[in-house]
Tab-separated table of N, CA and C and ligand atoms in Angstrom:
chain	number	residue	atom	x	y	z
A	1	MET	N	90.283	194.736	-18.695
A	1	MET	CA	88.488	195.005	-19.514
A	1	MET	C	87.720	195.661	-18.450
A	2	ALA	N	86.932	196.204	-18.899
A	2	ALA	CA	85.835	196.529	-18.195
A	2	ALA	C	85.177	195.945	-17.357
A	3	MET	N	84.805	196.297	-16.311
A	3	MET	CA	83.874	195.183	-15.327
A	3	MET	C	82.817	194.987	-15.838
A	4	ALA	N	81.974	193.508	-16.266
A	4	ALA	CA	80.758	193.508	-17.049
A	4	ALA	C	79.860	194.650	-15.708
A	5	GLU	N	78.940	194.958	-16.868
A	5	GLU	CA	77.458	195.808	-16.107
A	5	GLU	C	76.168	194.573	-15.451
A	6	ARG	N	76.085	195.027	-14.266
A	6	ARG	CA	75.644	194.401	-13.113
A	6	ARG	C	73.939	194.102	-13.523
A	7	GLU	N	73.812	195.418	-13.621
A	7	GLU	CA	72.242	195.534	-13.764
A	7	GLU	C	71.567	196.520	-14.554
A	8	ARG	N	70.643	196.929	-15.242
A	8	ARG	CA	70.162	198.117	-15.859
A	8	ARG	C	68.613	198.156	-15.781
A	9	VAL	N	67.960	199.344	-15.964
A	9	VAL	CA	66.819	199.597	-15.715
A	9	VAL	C	66.115	199.184	-17.252
A	10	ILE	N	65.280	198.220	-16.928
A	10	ILE	CA	64.525	198.061	-18.361
A	10	ILE	C	63.496	199.065	-18.578
A	11	CYS	N	62.445	199.140	-17.535
A	11	CYS	CA	61.460	200.510	-18.156
A	11	CYS	C	61.112	200.258	-16.598
A	12	ALA	N	59.601	201.487	-16.555
A	12	ALA	CA	59.097	201.657	-15.551
A	12	ALA	C	58.095	200.537	-15.080
A	13	SER	N	57.712	200.269	-13.613
A	13	SER	CA	56.929	199.244	-13.365
A	13	SER	C	55.635	199.425	-14.000
A	14	SER	N	55.431	200.819	-14.136
A	14	SER	CA	53.798	201.330	-14.337
A	14	SER	C	53.862	200.814	-16.048
A	15	ALA	N	54.941	200.923	-16.762
A	15	ALA	CA	54.574	200.366	-18.371
A	15	ALA	C	54.287	198.719	-18.478
A	16	LEU	N	54.182	197.912	-17.548
A	16	LEU	CA	53.754	196.432	-17.515
A	16	LEU	C	52.116	196.371	-16.490
A	17	THR	N	51.097	196.058	-17.435
A	17	THR	CA	50.115	195.593	-16.886
A	17	THR	C	49.725	194.434	-16.840
A	18	GLU	N	49.136	193.803	-16.023
A	18	GLU	CA	48.859	192.280	-15.629
A	18	GLU	C	48.086	191.710	-16.941
A	19	GLY	N	49.036	190.476	-17.426
A	19	GLY	CA	48.463	190.062	-18.862
A	19	GLY	C	48.146	191.098	-20.019
A	20	GLY	N	48.998	192.315	-19.979
A	20	GLY	CA	49.017	193.391	-20.758
A	20	GLY	C	50.477	193.179	-21.716
A	21	VAL	N	50.597	194.251	-22.587
A	21	VAL	CA	51.722	194.045	-23.787
A	21	VAL	C	52.990	194.088	-22.785
A	22	GLY	N	53.902	193.327	-23.225
A	22	GLY	CA	55.403	193.404	-22.942
A	22	GLY	C	56.137	194.177	-23.635
A	23	VAL	N	57.170	194.250	-22.882
A	23	VAL	CA	58.517	195.322	-22.874
A	23	VAL	C	59.288	194.304	-23.551
A	24	ARG	N	59.989	194.813	-24.802
A	24	ARG	CA	61.074	193.805	-25.450
A	24	ARG	C	62.504	194.664	-25.108
A	25	PHE	N	63.567	193.730	-24.683
A	25	PHE	CA	64.976	194.794	-24.441
A	25	PHE	C	65.889	193.478	-24.937
A	26	LYS	N	67.025	194.049	-24.955
A	26	LYS	CA	68.252	193.133	-25.334
A	26	LYS	C	68.863	192.994	-24.182
A	27	VAL	N	69.222	191.633	-24.031
A	27	VAL	CA	70.451	191.274	-23.206
A	27	VAL	C	71.837	190.892	-23.958
A	28	ARG	N	72.886	190.829	-23.187
A	28	ARG	CA	73.932	190.257	-23.845
A	28	ARG	C	74.120	188.707	-23.131
A	29	ARG	N	74.307	187.836	-24.293
A	29	ARG	CA	74.684	186.496	-23.908
A	29	ARG	C	75.682	185.921	-24.479
A	30	HIS	N	76.650	185.210	-23.916
A	30	HIS	CA	77.646	184.599	-24.737
A	30	HIS	C	78.163	185.563	-25.694
A	31	GLY	N	78.583	186.840	-25.658
A	31	GLY	CA	79.130	187.808	-26.416
A	31	GLY	C	78.355	188.255	-27.520
A	32	THR	N	76.792	187.875	-27.421
A	32	THR	CA	76.036	188.776	-28.862
A	32	THR	C	74.936	188.945	-28.110
A	33	ASP	N	74.183	189.987	-28.694
A	33	ASP	CA	73.027	190.620	-28.337
A	33	ASP	C	71.844	189.667	-28.463
A	34	ALA	N	71.061	189.379	-27.431
A	34	ALA	CA	69.776	188.448	-27.551
A	34	ALA	C	68.559	189.373	-27.218
A	35	GLY	N	67.541	189.260	-27.994
A	35	GLY	CA	66.268	189.672	-27.986
A	35	GLY	C	65.519	189.080	-26.523
A	36	ALA	N	65.141	190.368	-25.805
A	36	ALA	CA	64.100	189.519	-24.452
A	36	ALA	C	63.042	190.466	-24.187
A	37	PHE	N	62.238	189.634	-23.435
A	37	PHE	CA	61.213	190.643	-22.942
A	37	PHE	C	60.707	190.347	-21.399
A	38	VAL	N	60.007	191.214	-21.259
A	38	VAL	CA	59.113	191.373	-19.745
A	38	VAL	C	58.016	191.630	-19.550
A	39	ILE	N	57.105	190.824	-18.784
A	39	ILE	CA	55.909	190.864	-19.109
A	39	ILE	C	55.340	190.724	-17.140
A	40	ARG	N	53.674	191.347	-17.123
A	40	ARG	CA	53.437	191.116	-15.960
A	40	ARG	C	52.500	190.217	-15.869
A	41	TYR	N	52.645	189.016	-14.203
A	41	TYR	CA	51.937	188.211	-14.518
A	41	TYR	C	51.417	187.735	-13.116
A	42	ASP	N	50.153	187.849	-12.710
A	42	ASP	CA	50.083	187.428	-11.051
A	42	ASP	C	51.022	188.343	-10.235
A	43	GLU	N	50.967	189.767	-10.361
A	43	GLU	CA	51.392	190.726	-9.403
A	43	GLU	C	52.954	190.801	-9.710
A	44	ARG	N	53.526	189.916	-10.399
A	44	ARG	CA	55.151	189.980	-10.711
A	44	ARG	C	55.778	190.223	-12.300
A	45	VAL	N	57.072	190.648	-12.244
A	45	VAL	CA	57.415	190.376	-13.371
A	45	VAL	C	58.185	189.257	-14.064
A	46	PHE	N	58.017	188.842	-15.188
A	46	PHE	CA	58.866	187.530	-15.421
A	46	PHE	C	59.378	187.999	-17.015
A	47	ALA	N	60.858	187.451	-17.017
A	47	ALA	CA	61.465	187.868	-18.205
A	47	ALA	C	61.905	186.912	-18.964
A	48	TYR	N	62.070	186.713	-20.433
A	48	TYR	CA	62.499	185.435	-20.895
A	48	TYR	C	63.350	185.958	-22.295
A	49	LEU	N	64.212	185.341	-22.711
A	49	LEU	CA	64.609	185.323	-24.168
A	49	LEU	C	63.142	185.437	-25.275
A	50	ASN	N	63.412	186.041	-26.318
A	50	ASN	CA	62.559	186.114	-27.277
A	50	ASN	C	62.678	185.494	-27.887
A	51	SER	N	62.565	183.945	-27.922
A	51	SER	CA	63.156	182.818	-28.676
A	51	SER	C	62.056	181.739	-28.448
A	52	CYS	N	61.496	181.491	-29.452
A	52	CYS	CA	60.293	180.383	-29.115
A	52	CYS	C	61.259	179.294	-28.661
A	53	ALA	N	60.889	178.119	-27.677
A	53	ALA	CA	61.453	176.852	-27.804
A	53	ALA	C	61.225	175.739	-28.893
A	54	HIS	N	60.432	176.192	-29.788
A	54	HIS	CA	60.130	175.203	-31.021
A	54	HIS	C	61.335	175.611	-32.170
A	55	ILE	N	61.384	176.704	-32.509
A	55	ILE	CA	62.151	177.389	-33.779
A	55	ILE	C	62.780	178.670	-33.164
A	56	PRO	N	64.103	179.019	-33.087
A	56	PRO	CA	64.367	180.145	-32.542
A	56	PRO	C	64.164	181.124	-32.975
A	57	ILE	N	62.755	181.571	-33.020
A	57	ILE	CA	62.323	183.084	-33.761
A	57	ILE	C	61.315	183.288	-32.527
A	58	GLU	N	61.225	185.008	-32.530
A	58	GLU	CA	60.702	185.767	-31.704
A	58	GLU	C	59.172	185.311	-31.421
A	59	LEU	N	58.418	185.082	-30.487
A	59	LEU	CA	57.170	185.183	-30.306
A	59	LEU	C	56.215	186.058	-30.810
A	60	ASP	N	56.401	187.117	-30.544
A	60	ASP	CA	55.556	188.301	-30.644
A	60	ASP	C	55.482	188.555	-32.382
A	61	TRP	N	54.420	188.475	-32.798
A	61	TRP	CA	54.384	189.160	-34.614
A	61	TRP	C	53.938	190.388	-34.553
A	62	MET	N	53.269	191.144	-33.217
A	62	MET	CA	52.970	192.251	-33.127
A	62	MET	C	53.498	192.725	-31.766
A	63	GLU	N	54.725	193.621	-32.229
A	63	GLU	CA	55.545	194.100	-30.898
A	63	GLU	C	54.676	194.014	-29.601
A	64	GLY	N	55.504	193.221	-28.396
A	64	GLY	CA	54.857	193.322	-27.438
A	64	GLY	C	53.648	192.421	-27.146
A	65	GLU	N	53.051	192.052	-28.126
A	65	GLU	CA	51.934	190.888	-28.051
A	65	GLU	C	52.355	189.708	-27.392
A	66	PHE	N	52.436	189.351	-26.495
A	66	PHE	CA	53.021	187.881	-25.936
A	66	PHE	C	51.658	187.146	-25.693
A	67	PHE	N	50.811	187.736	-24.754
A	67	PHE	CA	49.793	187.107	-24.141
A	67	PHE	C	48.585	186.715	-24.844
A	68	ASP	N	47.863	185.511	-24.762
A	68	ASP	CA	46.958	185.105	-25.451
A	68	ASP	C	45.557	186.472	-25.077
A	69	LYS	N	44.556	186.188	-25.743
A	69	LYS	CA	43.380	186.864	-25.251
A	69	LYS	C	42.859	187.314	-23.916
A	70	ALA	N	42.725	186.070	-23.550
A	70	ALA	CA	42.711	186.260	-22.205
A	70	ALA	C	43.668	186.726	-20.843
A	71	GLY	N	45.061	186.911	-21.454
A	71	GLY	CA	46.078	187.445	-20.534
A	71	GLY	C	46.640	186.146	-19.857
A	72	LEU	N	46.441	185.210	-19.938
A	72	LEU	CA	46.665	184.005	-18.913
A	72	LEU	C	48.040	183.116	-19.241
A	73	TYR	N	48.288	182.953	-20.814
A	73	TYR	CA	49.210	182.217	-21.262
A	73	TYR	C	50.107	183.140	-22.137
A	74	LEU	N	51.369	182.912	-22.578
A	74	LEU	CA	52.328	183.435	-23.363
A	74	LEU	C	52.056	182.740	-24.627
A	75	VAL	N	51.858	183.209	-25.992
A	75	VAL	CA	51.956	182.071	-27.097
A	75	VAL	C	52.324	182.791	-28.135
A	76	CYS	N	53.399	182.030	-28.714
A	76	CYS	CA	54.031	182.318	-29.982
A	76	CYS	C	53.202	182.287	-31.215
A	77	ALA	N	53.431	183.246	-31.755
A	77	ALA	CA	52.487	183.820	-32.805
A	77	ALA	C	52.360	182.974	-34.369
A	78	THR	N	54.054	182.174	-34.345
A	78	THR	CA	53.785	181.458	-35.596
A	78	THR	C	53.225	179.902	-35.651
A	79	HIS	N	53.537	179.143	-34.448
A	79	HIS	CA	52.625	177.708	-34.643
A	79	HIS	C	51.765	177.468	-33.129
A	80	GLY	N	51.728	178.807	-32.377
A	80	GLY	CA	50.926	178.840	-31.301
A	80	GLY	C	51.261	177.735	-29.878
A	81	ALA	N	52.657	177.542	-29.918
A	81	ALA	CA	53.204	177.255	-28.734
A	81	ALA	C	52.529	178.161	-27.352
A	82	THR	N	52.385	177.333	-26.325
A	82	THR	CA	51.565	178.170	-25.359
A	82	THR	C	52.294	177.697	-24.021
A	83	TYR	N	52.774	178.848	-23.404
A	83	TYR	CA	53.573	178.779	-22.496
A	83	TYR	C	53.256	179.648	-21.026
A	84	GLU	N	53.265	178.809	-19.678
A	84	GLU	CA	52.979	179.303	-18.501
A	84	GLU	C	53.737	180.414	-18.570
A	85	PRO	N	53.109	181.837	-17.978
A	85	PRO	CA	54.193	183.079	-18.061
A	85	PRO	C	54.899	183.022	-16.903
A	86	ALA	N	54.676	182.526	-15.493
A	86	ALA	CA	55.873	182.416	-14.469
A	86	ALA	C	56.625	181.315	-14.505
A	87	THR	N	56.316	180.452	-15.359
A	87	THR	CA	57.589	179.328	-15.562
A	87	THR	C	58.189	179.266	-17.031
A	88	GLY	N	57.335	179.502	-17.871
A	88	GLY	CA	58.372	179.701	-19.349
A	88	GLY	C	58.024	178.281	-19.697
A	89	HIS	N	57.229	177.669	-18.727
A	89	HIS	CA	57.117	175.993	-19.192
A	89	HIS	C	55.752	175.949	-20.658
A	90	CYS	N	56.071	175.360	-21.771
A	90	CYS	CA	55.386	174.968	-22.718
A	90	CYS	C	54.195	173.975	-22.382
A	91	ILE	N	53.081	174.371	-22.274
A	91	ILE	CA	52.110	173.276	-21.913
A	91	ILE	C	51.461	172.475	-23.294
A	92	MET	N	51.399	173.538	-24.062
A	92	MET	CA	50.752	173.086	-25.360
A	92	MET	C	51.234	173.646	-26.717
A	93	GLY	N	51.345	173.017	-27.987
A	93	GLY	CA	51.832	173.214	-28.753
A	93	GLY	C	53.244	172.134	-29.589
A	94	PRO	N	54.021	172.742	-30.539
A	94	PRO	CA	54.894	171.710	-31.125
A	94	PRO	C	56.047	171.462	-29.918
A	95	CYS	N	56.234	172.166	-29.114
A	95	CYS	CA	57.418	172.165	-28.382
A	95	CYS	C	56.843	171.976	-26.901
A	96	LYS	N	55.741	171.180	-26.807
A	96	LYS	CA	55.048	171.058	-25.321
A	96	LYS	C	56.272	170.218	-24.466
A	97	GLY	N	56.381	170.648	-23.302
A	97	GLY	CA	57.599	170.192	-22.485
A	97	GLY	C	58.505	170.768	-22.194
A	98	ALA	N	58.942	171.616	-23.317
A	98	ALA	CA	60.148	172.609	-23.487
A	98	ALA	C	59.948	173.817	-22.804
A	99	ASN	N	61.280	174.668	-22.524
A	99	ASN	CA	60.849	175.863	-21.816
A	99	ASN	C	61.571	176.868	-22.376
A	100	LEU	N	60.965	178.402	-22.226
A	100	LEU	CA	61.682	179.722	-22.507
A	100	LEU	C	62.864	179.922	-21.526
A	101	VAL	N	63.662	180.477	-22.160
A	101	VAL	CA	65.147	180.630	-21.214
A	101	VAL	C	64.547	181.778	-20.465
A	102	ALA	N	64.782	181.571	-19.278
A	102	ALA	CA	64.255	182.673	-17.930
A	102	ALA	C	65.540	184.033	-18.250
A	103	VAL	N	65.313	184.941	-17.674
A	103	VAL	CA	66.120	186.477	-17.479
A	103	VAL	C	65.924	186.756	-16.330
A	104	ARG	N	66.854	186.969	-15.630
A	104	ARG	CA	66.583	187.480	-14.194
A	104	ARG	C	66.373	189.129	-13.945
A	105	VAL	N	65.272	189.496	-13.531
A	105	VAL	CA	64.609	190.846	-13.410
A	105	VAL	C	64.107	190.962	-12.383
A	106	GLU	N	64.157	192.049	-11.378
A	106	GLU	CA	63.279	192.429	-10.205
A	106	GLU	C	62.984	193.556	-10.317
A	107	GLU	N	61.411	193.792	-9.461
A	107	GLU	CA	61.077	195.455	-9.519
A	107	GLU	C	61.709	196.192	-8.041
A	108	ARG	N	61.854	197.405	-8.522
A	108	ARG	CA	62.763	198.084	-7.365
A	108	ARG	C	61.990	199.496	-7.464
A	109	ASP	N	61.966	200.494	-6.776
A	109	ASP	CA	61.624	201.806	-6.704
A	109	ASP	C	60.935	202.247	-8.059
A	110	GLY	N	60.001	201.291	-8.253
A	110	GLY	CA	58.881	201.681	-9.503
A	110	GLY	C	59.607	201.434	-10.583
A	111	ASN	N	60.898	200.918	-10.842
A	111	ASN	CA	61.252	200.534	-11.977
A	111	ASN	C	61.250	199.185	-12.274
A	112	VAL	N	61.290	198.429	-13.292
A	112	VAL	CA	61.723	197.092	-13.835
A	112	VAL	C	63.384	196.888	-14.059
A	113	VAL	N	64.000	195.964	-13.259
A	113	VAL	CA	65.394	196.121	-13.465
A	113	VAL	C	65.630	194.567	-13.972
A	114	LEU	N	66.758	195.083	-14.989
A	114	LEU	CA	67.412	193.489	-15.250
A	114	LEU	C	68.561	192.977	-14.234
A	115	LEU	N	68.443	192.087	-13.964
A	115	LEU	CA	69.886	191.592	-13.350
A	115	LEU	C	70.812	190.742	-14.491
A	116	GLU	N	72.005	191.032	-13.857
A	116	GLU	CA	72.908	190.295	-14.879
A	116	GLU	C	72.773	190.164	-16.213
A	117	PRO	N	72.764	191.805	-17.070
A	117	PRO	CA	72.508	191.589	-18.475
A	117	PRO	C	73.327	191.128	-19.183
A	118	ASP	N	74.831	190.599	-18.659
A	118	ASP	CA	75.887	190.345	-19.370
A	118	ASP	C	76.334	188.856	-18.741
A	119	VAL	N	75.869	188.101	-19.742
A	119	VAL	CA	76.403	186.837	-19.146
A	119	VAL	C	77.448	186.404	-19.980
A	120	ALA	N	78.680	185.671	-19.287
A	120	ALA	CA	79.634	185.243	-20.640
A	120	ALA	C	79.417	183.919	-21.055
B	1	LIG	S1	58.291	178.811	-33.842
B	1	LIG	FE1	56.931	179.100	-31.971
B	1	LIG	S2	55.928	177.419	-32.301
B	1	LIG	FE2	56.402	177.251	-33.665
């Protein structure tokens, strides 16, 4: 069997602005492709599976629109669950207290890199 892919470039660092539009990508989780997204907040990048903790559907109704208008919180477009960008913790809404599933990413050499894209 081929060795699992260990990392992959998602996008250029310059594609993500503070509190701005996120970039969607796919990760392999337990043998199936799952949607995920990465955003910039507090000068760092954070990524989560694109699946609301309330009902497992995508957060963004307009592609890449994960932040509220102020660029301070991630908001699910369906029922308004509000998440802290740096932790994925839901602070308001129907799934208050629940968490988005984090995806490991880091910035390196001007790119945003997905670590361990393939989790068995
Ligand atoms: S599906 Fe996200 S708040 Fe209901």
